[in-house]
Short mmCIF file of C-alpha atoms in Angstrom, two decimals:
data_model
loop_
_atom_site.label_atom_id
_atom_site.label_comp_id
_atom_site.label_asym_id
_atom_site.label_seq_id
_atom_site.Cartn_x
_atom_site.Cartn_y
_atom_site.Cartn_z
CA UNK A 1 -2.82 -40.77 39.95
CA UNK A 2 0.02 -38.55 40.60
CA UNK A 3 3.70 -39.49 39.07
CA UNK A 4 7.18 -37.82 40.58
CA UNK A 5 9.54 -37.86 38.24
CA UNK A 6 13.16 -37.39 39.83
CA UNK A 7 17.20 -38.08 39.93
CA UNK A 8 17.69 -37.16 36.15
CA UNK A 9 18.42 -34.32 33.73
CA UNK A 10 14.94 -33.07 33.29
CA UNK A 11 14.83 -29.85 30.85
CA UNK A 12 12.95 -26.93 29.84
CA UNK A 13 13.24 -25.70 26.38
CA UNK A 14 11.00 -22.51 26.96
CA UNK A 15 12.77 -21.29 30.27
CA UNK A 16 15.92 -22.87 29.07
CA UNK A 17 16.64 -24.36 32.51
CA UNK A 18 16.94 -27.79 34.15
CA UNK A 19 14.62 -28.76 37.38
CA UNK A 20 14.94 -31.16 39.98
CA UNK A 21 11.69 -32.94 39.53
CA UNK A 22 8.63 -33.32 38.05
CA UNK A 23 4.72 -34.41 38.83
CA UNK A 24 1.84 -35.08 36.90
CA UNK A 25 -1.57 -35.95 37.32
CA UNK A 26 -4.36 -37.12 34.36
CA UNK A 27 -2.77 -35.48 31.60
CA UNK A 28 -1.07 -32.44 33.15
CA UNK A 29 1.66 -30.93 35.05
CA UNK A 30 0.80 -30.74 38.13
CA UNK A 31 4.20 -29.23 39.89
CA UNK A 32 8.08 -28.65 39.57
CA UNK A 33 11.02 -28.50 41.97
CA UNK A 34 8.48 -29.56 45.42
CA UNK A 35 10.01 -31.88 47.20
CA UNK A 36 7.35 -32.10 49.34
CA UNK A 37 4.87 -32.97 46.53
CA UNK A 38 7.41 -35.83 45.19
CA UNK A 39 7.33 -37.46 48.28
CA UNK A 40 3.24 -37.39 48.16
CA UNK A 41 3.25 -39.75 44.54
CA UNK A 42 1.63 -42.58 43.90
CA UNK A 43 4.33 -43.57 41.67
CA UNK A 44 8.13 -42.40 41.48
CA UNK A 45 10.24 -43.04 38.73
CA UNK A 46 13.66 -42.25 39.11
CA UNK A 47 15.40 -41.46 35.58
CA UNK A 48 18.61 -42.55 36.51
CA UNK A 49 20.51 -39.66 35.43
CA UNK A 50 18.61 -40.08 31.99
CA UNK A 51 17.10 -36.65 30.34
CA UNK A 52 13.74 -35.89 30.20
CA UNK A 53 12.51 -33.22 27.82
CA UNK A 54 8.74 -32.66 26.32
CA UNK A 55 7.89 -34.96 23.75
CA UNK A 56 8.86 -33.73 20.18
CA UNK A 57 6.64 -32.04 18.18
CA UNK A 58 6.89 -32.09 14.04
CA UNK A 59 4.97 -30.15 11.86
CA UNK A 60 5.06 -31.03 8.57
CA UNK A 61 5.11 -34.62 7.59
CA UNK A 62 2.88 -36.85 5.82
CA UNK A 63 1.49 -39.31 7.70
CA UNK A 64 0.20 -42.13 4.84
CA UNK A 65 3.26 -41.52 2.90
CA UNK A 66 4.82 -42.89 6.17
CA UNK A 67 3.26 -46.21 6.26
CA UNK A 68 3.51 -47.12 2.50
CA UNK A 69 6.64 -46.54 2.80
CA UNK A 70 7.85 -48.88 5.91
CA UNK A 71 5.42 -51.51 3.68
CA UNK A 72 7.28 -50.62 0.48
CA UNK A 73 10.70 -50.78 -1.23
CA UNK A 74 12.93 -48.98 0.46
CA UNK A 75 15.25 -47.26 -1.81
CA UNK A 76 16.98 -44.94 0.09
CA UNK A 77 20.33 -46.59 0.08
CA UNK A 78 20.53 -47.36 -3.68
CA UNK A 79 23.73 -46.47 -5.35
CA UNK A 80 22.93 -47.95 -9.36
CA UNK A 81 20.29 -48.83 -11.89
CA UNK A 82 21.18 -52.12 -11.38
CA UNK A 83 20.64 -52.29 -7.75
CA UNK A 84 17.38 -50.83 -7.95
CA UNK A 85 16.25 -53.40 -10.22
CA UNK A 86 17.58 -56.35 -8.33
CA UNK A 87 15.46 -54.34 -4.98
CA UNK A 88 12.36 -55.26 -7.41
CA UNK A 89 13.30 -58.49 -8.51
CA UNK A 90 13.44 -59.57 -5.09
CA UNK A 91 10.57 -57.92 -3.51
CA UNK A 92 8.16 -60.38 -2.35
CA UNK A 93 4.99 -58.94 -1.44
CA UNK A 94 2.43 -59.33 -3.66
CA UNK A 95 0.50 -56.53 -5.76
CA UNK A 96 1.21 -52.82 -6.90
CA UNK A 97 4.81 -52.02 -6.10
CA UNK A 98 5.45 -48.85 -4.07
CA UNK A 99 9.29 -47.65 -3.86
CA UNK A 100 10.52 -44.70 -2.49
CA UNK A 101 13.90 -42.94 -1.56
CA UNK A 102 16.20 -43.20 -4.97
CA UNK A 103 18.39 -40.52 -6.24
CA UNK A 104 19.23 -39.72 -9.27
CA UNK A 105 22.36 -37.47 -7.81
CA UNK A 106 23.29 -41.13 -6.05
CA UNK A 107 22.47 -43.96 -8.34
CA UNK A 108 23.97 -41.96 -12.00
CA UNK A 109 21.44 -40.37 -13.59
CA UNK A 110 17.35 -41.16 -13.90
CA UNK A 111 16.25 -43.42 -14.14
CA UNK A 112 14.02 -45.06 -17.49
CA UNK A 113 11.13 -46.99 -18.66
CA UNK A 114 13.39 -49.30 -20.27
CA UNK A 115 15.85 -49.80 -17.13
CA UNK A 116 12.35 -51.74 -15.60
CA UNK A 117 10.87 -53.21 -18.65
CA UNK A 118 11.18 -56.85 -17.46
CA UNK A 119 8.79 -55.88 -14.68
CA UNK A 120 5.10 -55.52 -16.17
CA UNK A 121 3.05 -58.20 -14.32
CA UNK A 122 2.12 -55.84 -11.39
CA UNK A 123 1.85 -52.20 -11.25
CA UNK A 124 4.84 -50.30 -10.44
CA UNK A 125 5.70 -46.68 -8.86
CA UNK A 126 9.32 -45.79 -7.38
CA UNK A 127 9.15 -42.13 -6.23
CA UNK A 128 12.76 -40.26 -6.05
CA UNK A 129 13.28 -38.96 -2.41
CA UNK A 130 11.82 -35.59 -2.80
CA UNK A 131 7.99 -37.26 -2.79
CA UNK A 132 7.43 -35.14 -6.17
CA UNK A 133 8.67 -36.98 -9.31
CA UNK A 134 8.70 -40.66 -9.64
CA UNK A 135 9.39 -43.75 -12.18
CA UNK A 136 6.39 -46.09 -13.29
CA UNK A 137 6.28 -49.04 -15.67
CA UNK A 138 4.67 -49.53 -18.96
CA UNK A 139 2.09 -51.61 -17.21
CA UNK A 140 1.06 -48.19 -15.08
CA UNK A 141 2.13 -45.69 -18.03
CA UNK A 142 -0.76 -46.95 -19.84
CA UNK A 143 -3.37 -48.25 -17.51
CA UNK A 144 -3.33 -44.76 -15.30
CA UNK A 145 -2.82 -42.79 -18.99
CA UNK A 146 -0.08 -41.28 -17.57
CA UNK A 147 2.35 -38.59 -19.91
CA UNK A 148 5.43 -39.21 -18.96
CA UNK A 149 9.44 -38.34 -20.27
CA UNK A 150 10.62 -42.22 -20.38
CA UNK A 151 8.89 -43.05 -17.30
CA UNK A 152 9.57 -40.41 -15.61
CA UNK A 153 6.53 -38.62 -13.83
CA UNK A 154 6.73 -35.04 -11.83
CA UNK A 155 4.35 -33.07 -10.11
CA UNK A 156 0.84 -33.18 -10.92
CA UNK A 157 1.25 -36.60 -13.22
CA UNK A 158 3.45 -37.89 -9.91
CA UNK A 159 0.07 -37.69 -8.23
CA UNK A 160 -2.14 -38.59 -10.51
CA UNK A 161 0.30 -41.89 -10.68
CA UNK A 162 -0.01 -41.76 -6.73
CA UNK A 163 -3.56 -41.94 -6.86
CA UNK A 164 -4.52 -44.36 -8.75
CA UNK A 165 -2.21 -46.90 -6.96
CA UNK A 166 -3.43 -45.82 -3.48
CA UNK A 167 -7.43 -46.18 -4.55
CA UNK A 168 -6.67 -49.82 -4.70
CA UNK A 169 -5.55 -50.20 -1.71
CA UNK A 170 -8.37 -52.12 0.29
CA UNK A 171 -9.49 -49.96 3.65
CA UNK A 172 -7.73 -52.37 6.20
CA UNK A 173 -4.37 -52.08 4.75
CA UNK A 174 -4.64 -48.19 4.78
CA UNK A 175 -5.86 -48.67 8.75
CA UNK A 176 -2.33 -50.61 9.40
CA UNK A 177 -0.58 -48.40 7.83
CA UNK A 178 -1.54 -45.62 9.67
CA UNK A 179 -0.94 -47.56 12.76
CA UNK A 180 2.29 -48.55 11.52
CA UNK A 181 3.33 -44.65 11.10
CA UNK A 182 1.98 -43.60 14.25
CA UNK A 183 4.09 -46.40 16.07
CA UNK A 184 7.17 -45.33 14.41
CA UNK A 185 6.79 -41.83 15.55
CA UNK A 186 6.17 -42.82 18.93
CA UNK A 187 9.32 -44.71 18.32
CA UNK A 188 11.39 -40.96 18.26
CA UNK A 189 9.91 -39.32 20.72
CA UNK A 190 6.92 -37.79 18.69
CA UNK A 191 3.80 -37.29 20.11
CA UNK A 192 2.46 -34.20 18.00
CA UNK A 193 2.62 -33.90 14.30
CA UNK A 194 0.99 -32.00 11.68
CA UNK A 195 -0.25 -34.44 8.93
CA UNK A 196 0.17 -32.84 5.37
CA UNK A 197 -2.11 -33.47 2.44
CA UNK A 198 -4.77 -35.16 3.94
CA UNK A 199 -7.61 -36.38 2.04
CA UNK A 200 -10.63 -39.44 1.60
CA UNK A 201 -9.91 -42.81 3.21
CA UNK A 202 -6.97 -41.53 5.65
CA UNK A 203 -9.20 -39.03 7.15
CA UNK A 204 -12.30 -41.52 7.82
CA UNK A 205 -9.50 -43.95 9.38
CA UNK A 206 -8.27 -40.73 11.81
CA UNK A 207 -11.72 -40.07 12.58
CA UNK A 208 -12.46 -43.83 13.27
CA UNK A 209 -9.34 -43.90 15.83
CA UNK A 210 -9.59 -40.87 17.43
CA UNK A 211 -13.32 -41.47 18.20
CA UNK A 212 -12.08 -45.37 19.69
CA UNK A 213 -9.50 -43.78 21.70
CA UNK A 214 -6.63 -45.44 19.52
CA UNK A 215 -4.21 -42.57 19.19
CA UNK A 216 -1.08 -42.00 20.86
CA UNK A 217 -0.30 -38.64 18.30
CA UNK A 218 -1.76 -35.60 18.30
CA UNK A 219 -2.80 -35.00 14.36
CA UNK A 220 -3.46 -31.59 13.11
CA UNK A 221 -4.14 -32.53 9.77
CA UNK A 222 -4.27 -30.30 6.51
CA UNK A 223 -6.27 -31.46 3.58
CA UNK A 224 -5.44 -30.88 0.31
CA UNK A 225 -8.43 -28.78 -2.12
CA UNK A 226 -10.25 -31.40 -3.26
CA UNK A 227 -10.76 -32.80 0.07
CA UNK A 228 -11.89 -29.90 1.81
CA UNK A 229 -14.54 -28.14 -0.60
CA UNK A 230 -16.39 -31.06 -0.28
CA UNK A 231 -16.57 -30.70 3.48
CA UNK A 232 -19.22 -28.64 5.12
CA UNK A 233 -17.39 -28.99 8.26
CA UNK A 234 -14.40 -29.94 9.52
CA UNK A 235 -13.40 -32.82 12.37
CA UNK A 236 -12.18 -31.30 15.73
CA UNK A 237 -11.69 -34.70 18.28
CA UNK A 238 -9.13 -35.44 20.85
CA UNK A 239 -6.65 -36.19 19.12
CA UNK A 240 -7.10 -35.58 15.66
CA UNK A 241 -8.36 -32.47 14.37
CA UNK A 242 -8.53 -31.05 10.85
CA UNK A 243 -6.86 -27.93 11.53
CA UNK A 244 -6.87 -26.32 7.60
CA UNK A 245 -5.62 -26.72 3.75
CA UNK A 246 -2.03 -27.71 2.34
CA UNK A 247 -1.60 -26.20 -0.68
CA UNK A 248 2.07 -26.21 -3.40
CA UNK A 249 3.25 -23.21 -5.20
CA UNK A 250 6.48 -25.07 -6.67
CA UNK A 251 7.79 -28.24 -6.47
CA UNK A 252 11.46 -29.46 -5.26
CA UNK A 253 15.06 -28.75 -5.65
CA UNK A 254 15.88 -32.29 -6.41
CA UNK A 255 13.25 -32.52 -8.99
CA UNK A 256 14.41 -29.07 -10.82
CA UNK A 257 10.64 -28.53 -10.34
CA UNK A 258 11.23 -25.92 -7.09
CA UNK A 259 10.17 -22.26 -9.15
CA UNK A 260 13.27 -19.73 -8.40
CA UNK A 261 14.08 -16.26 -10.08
CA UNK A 262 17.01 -17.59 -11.43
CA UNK A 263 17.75 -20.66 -13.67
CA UNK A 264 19.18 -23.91 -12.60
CA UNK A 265 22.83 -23.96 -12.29
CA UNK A 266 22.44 -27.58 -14.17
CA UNK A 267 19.24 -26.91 -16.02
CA UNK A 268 20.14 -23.28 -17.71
CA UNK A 269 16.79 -23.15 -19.68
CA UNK A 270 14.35 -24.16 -16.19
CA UNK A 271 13.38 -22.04 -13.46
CA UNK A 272 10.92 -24.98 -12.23
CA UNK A 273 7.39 -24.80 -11.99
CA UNK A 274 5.11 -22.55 -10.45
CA UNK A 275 1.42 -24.42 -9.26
CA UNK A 276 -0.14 -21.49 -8.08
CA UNK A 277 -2.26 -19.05 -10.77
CA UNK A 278 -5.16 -17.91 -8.50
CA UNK A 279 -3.73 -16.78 -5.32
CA UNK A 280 -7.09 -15.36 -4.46
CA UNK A 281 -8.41 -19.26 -4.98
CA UNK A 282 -8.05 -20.22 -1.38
CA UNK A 283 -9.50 -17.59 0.17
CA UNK A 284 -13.42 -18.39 0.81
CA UNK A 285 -12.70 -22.01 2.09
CA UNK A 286 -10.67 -20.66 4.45
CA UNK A 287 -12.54 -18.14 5.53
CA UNK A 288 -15.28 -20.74 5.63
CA UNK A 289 -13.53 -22.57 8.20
CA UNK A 290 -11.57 -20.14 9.55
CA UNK A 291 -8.94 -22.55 9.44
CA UNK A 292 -4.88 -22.64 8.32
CA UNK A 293 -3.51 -22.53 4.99
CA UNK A 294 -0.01 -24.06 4.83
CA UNK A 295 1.69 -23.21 1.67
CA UNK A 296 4.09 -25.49 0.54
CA UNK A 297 7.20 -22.90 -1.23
CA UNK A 298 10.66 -24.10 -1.25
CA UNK A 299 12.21 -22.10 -4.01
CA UNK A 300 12.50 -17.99 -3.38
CA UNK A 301 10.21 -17.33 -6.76
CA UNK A 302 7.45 -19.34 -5.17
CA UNK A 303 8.33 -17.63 -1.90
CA UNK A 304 7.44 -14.26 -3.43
CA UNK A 305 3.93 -16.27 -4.50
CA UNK A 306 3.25 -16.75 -0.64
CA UNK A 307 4.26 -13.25 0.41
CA UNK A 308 1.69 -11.87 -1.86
CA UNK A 309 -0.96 -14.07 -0.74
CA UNK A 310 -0.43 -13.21 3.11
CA UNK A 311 -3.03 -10.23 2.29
CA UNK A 312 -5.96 -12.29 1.40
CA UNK A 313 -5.35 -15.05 3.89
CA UNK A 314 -4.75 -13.96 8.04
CA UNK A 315 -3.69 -17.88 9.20
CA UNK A 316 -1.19 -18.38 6.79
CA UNK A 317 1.74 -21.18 7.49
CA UNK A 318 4.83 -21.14 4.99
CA UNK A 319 6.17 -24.75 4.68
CA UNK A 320 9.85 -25.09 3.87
CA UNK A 321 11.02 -21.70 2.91
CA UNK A 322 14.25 -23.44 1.44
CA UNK A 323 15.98 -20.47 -0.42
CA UNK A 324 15.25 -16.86 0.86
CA UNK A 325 16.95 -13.83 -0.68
CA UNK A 326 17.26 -10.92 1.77
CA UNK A 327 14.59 -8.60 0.65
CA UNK A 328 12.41 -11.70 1.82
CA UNK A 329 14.00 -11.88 4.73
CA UNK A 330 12.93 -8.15 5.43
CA UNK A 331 9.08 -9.15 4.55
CA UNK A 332 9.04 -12.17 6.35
CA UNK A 333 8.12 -11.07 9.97
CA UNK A 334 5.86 -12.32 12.75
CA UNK A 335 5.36 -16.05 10.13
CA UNK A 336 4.70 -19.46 11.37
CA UNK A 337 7.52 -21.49 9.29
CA UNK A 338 7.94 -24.69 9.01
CA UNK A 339 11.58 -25.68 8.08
CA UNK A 340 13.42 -29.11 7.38
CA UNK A 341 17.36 -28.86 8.97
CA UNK A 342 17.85 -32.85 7.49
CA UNK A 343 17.31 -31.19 3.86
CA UNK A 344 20.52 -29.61 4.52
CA UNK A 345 22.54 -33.41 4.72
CA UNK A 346 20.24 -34.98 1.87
CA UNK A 347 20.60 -31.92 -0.63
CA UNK A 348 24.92 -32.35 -0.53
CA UNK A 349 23.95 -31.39 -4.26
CA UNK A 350 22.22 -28.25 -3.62
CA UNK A 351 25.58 -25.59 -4.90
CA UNK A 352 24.99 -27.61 -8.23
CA UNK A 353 22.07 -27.44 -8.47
CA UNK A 354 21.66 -23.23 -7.49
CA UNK A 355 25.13 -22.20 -7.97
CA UNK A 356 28.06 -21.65 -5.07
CA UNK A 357 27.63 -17.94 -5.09
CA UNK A 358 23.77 -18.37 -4.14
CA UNK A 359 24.67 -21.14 -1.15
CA UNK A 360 23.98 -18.43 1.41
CA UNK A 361 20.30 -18.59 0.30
CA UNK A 362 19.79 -21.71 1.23
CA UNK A 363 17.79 -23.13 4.56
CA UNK A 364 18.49 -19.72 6.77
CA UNK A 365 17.61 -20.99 9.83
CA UNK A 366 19.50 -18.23 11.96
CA UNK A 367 18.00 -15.64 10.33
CA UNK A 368 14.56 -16.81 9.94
CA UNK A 369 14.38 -17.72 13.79
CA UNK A 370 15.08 -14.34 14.68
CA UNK A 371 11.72 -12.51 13.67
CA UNK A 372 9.59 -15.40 12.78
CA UNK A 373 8.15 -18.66 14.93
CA UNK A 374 10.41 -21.32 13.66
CA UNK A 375 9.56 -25.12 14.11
CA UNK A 376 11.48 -28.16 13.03
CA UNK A 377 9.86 -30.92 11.02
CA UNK A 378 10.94 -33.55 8.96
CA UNK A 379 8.79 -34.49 5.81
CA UNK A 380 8.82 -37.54 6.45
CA UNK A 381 9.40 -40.05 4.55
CA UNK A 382 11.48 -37.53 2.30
CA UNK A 383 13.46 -37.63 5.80
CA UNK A 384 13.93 -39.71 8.34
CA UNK A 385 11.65 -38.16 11.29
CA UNK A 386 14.06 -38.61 13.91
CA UNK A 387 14.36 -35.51 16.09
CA UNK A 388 18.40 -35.98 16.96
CA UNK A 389 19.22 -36.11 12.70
CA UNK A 390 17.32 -32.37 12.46
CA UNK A 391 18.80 -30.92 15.79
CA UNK A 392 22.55 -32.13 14.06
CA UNK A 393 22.27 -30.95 11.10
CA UNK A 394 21.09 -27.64 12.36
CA UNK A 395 23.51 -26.83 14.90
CA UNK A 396 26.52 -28.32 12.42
CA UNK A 397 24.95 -27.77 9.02
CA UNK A 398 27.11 -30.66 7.29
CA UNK A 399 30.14 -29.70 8.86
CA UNK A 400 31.72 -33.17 9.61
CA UNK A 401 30.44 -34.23 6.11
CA UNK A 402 32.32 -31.43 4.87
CA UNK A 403 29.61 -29.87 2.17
CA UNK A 404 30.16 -26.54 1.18
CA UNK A 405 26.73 -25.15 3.19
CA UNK A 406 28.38 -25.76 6.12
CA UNK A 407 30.16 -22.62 5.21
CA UNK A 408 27.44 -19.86 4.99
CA UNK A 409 27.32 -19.18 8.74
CA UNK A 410 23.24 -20.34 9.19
CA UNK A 411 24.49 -22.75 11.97
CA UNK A 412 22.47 -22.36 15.64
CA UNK A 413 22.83 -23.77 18.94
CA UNK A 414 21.60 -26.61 20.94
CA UNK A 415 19.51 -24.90 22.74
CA UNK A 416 17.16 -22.87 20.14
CA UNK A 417 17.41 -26.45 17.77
CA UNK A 418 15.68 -28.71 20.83
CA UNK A 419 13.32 -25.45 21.42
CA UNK A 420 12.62 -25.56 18.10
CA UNK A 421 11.59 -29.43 17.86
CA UNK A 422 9.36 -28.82 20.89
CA UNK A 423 7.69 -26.00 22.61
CA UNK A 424 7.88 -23.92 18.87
CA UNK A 425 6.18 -26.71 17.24
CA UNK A 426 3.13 -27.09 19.91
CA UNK A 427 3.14 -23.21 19.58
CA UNK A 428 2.20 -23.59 15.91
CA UNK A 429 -1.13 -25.52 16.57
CA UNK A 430 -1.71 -23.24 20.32
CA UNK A 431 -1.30 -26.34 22.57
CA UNK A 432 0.01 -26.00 25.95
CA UNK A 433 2.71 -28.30 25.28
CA UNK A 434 6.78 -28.39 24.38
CA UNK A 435 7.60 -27.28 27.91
CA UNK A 436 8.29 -28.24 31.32
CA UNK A 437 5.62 -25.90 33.02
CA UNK A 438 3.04 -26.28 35.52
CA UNK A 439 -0.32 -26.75 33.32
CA UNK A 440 0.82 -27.85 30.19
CA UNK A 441 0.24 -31.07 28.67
CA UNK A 442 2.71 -34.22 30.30
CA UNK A 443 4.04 -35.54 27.03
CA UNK A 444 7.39 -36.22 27.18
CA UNK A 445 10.30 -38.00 26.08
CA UNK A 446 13.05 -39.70 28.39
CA UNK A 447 16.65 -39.62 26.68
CA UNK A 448 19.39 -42.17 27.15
CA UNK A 449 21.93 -39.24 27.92
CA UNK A 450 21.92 -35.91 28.74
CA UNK A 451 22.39 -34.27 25.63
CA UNK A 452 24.04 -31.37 26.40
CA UNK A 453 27.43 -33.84 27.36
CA UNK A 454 26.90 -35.95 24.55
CA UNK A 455 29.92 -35.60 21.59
CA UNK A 456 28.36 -36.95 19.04
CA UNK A 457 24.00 -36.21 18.86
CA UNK A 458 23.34 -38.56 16.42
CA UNK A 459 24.26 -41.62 19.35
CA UNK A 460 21.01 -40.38 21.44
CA UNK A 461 17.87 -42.24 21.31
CA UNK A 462 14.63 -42.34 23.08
CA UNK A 463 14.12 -44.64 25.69
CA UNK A 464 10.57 -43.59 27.42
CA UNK A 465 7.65 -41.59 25.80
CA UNK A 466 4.62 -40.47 27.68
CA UNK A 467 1.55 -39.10 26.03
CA UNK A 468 -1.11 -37.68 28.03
CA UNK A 469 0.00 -39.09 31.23
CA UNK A 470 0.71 -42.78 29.86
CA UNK A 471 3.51 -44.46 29.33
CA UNK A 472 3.30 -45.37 25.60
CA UNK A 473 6.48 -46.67 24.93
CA UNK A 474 9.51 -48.09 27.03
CA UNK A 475 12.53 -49.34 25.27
#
């Protein structure tokens, strides 16, 4: 069946130009700007001076994380103790409490054992927004044997927390909630993602769907070490595909746990924490699979971790890269980097945290993009993963919230951000997708506005999504 798609603002990222109209067949593009062709459809859908774009592509995000958390206390908007208590108090699903989204920069301090004490009849986990340090009660202190400082659980005892509450989790709760963060992808315009961290149930469940013909996302997934040294192969479907390891060499900034060369501004005795000792340890797995190893490094210390290990490993991904000092810069050539522009709203902390006079090291977008293959991606649910919030705060850096990074001269344009959050991304995983072109992949996302006329970027929404040729979602 061949679809015309005509009358609208219909744009190419990769050429950076606009075309008159557009047809498809099956999955593909089969044509631009022929009339001729248009008028041979079996369908024409006239976009109604609407923009159409390819769908959005984000890669790095974690795709269970996403659907405990829109089944889960939503803390994101929590201002006190007190409020976050009352959030539990009133919660009324039953079972092991998940929260995520408080922080400590927001609500006063962090939070205790003691400010939840009253709560010990169910098993309770609130991770701060970073997804690497967390609060649990007395009832999960004990029961998981968990070392914590007053509740308070960070890095490897964060996930050791995290596990234990997710292994309880019966199979066809985990199956909706994959669903239910696949749907809310679709939801922005998100048709490609890479899944970070991947391991046990949530990989059977991908399998499972992918096999039925139940996904509307492309999934490249990386699994985390345990996962895949148990695996004598890896899973390469339709839709889903295994595509290599996520490893961490620090933590986060918001955590203090994010390893720099220098010490907190806040925390004068802590340079973080660096989770990397063998950087040869990766190396025969991956060469096993001749797969991708994504290396999670957000503070410039742990940066200098993955610049060593680019020698023993040729598919190497850096995810984050949030603070890069200049003789980095000069290293860093030719890498696949994965960067998160809404970090730069939700870390309004960050010159207290690293100092003013070490701001301009902080998420270098312009300069990264200019030797490297940059693509957007959200981290979801540390962010939201909507497209418009990462192409803002790129191009305006927190300009209009007036934070002092909006200073340090990192800001690009509209252009290279929505080229970024499409035809970059699908270049990271080799699809033939993220642009308007005759032979690639007819996933795409129709736009309420044109958003090169729109004031304000954060008003646009998705309307339309088409994966592979189907209309998947209309608004």
């Amino acid at each position: 069946m061949k679809i015309g798609f005509y009358n609208g603002y219909i744009y190419d990222p990769k050429s950076d130009n606009f075309i008159s109209n557009l047809i498809i067949e099956g999955n593909r593009i089969l044509d631009i700007d022929n009339y001729f062709k248009l008028n041979e459809c079996d369908l024409k859908v006239d976009l109604n001076k609407k923009m159409l774009i390819p769908a959005f592509v984000d890669t790095h995000l974690h795709l269970d994380e996403i659907g405990i958390f829109l089944n889960s206390l939503n803390l994101k908007d929590v201002t006190s103790i007190n409020e976050l208590r009352l959030k539990i108090k009133n919660f009324n699903k039953k079972g092991p409490i998940f929260g995520i989204g408080w922080d400590d920069e927001k609500i006063g301090g962090w939070p205790t054992i003691n400010d939840i004490s009253e709560f010990n009849d169910e098993y309770i986990l609130l991770a701060r927004n970073d997804l690497h340090s967390g609060l649990v009660n007395k009832k999960l202190e004990i029961d998981a044997n968990l070392n914590t400082e007053d509740g308070i659980v960070k890095e490897k005892e964060f996930e050791k927390a995290r596990e234990f509450m997710i292994k309880n989790i019966p199979i066809e709760i985990k199956e909706k909630y994959l669903k239910d963060s696949i749907n809310y992808l679709n939801f922005f315009g998100i048709t490609t993602v890479g899944y970070m961290s991947c391991y046990g149930d949530w990989c059977k469940i991908l399998r499972k769907f992918d096999i039925n013909n139940d996904l509307t996302l492309r999934i490249f997934s990386y699994l985390n070490y345990d996962e895949i040294v148990k695996r004598d192969e890896l899973y390469f479907g339709k839709y889903y595909k295994e595509h290599g390891l996520k490893v961490y060499s620090d933590g986060s900034l918001g955590s203090k746990t994010a390893y720099l060369s220098f010490n907190y501004e806040d925390d004068i005795n802590n340079r973080g924490v660096k989770l990397i000792e063998d950087e040869k340890k990766f190396k025969n797995v991956c060469e096993k699979f001749d797969c991708d190893l994504a290396v999670h490094a957000i503070g410039d210390a742990a940066l200098d971790i993955v610049l060593g290990m680019e020698k023993f490993h040729k598919k190497i991904r850096i995810e984050h890269a949030s603070l890069v000092r200049d003789d980095q810069l000069e290293k860093l050539k030719n890498m696949r980097i994965s960067i998160q522009p809404g970090f730069i709203l939700t870390d309004f902390w960050i010159d207290k945290r690293i100092g003013k006079e070490r701001l301009r090291l902080a998420y270098r977008i312009k300069d990264l993009i200019k030797d490297n293959l940059v693509s957007f991606s959200s981290d979801a649910p540390v962010e939201i993963p909507n497209p418009f919030r990462n192409i803002y705060a790129s191009v305006y850096r927190g300009k209009f919230e007036k934070l002092p990074i909006s200073e340090t001269n990192q800001n690009i344009n509209l252009k290279e951000a929505i080229k970024l959050h499409t035809y970059n991304g699908a270049k990271f995983f080799e699809l033939e997708s993220g642009a308007i072109e005759k032979g690639f992949l007819s996933d795409f996302a129709i736009i309420n506005k044109n958003i090169f006329e729109e004031e304000n970027i954060l008003n646009l929404h998705v309307e339309n999504v088409y994966f592979d040729g189907k209309l998947i979602l209309a608004k």
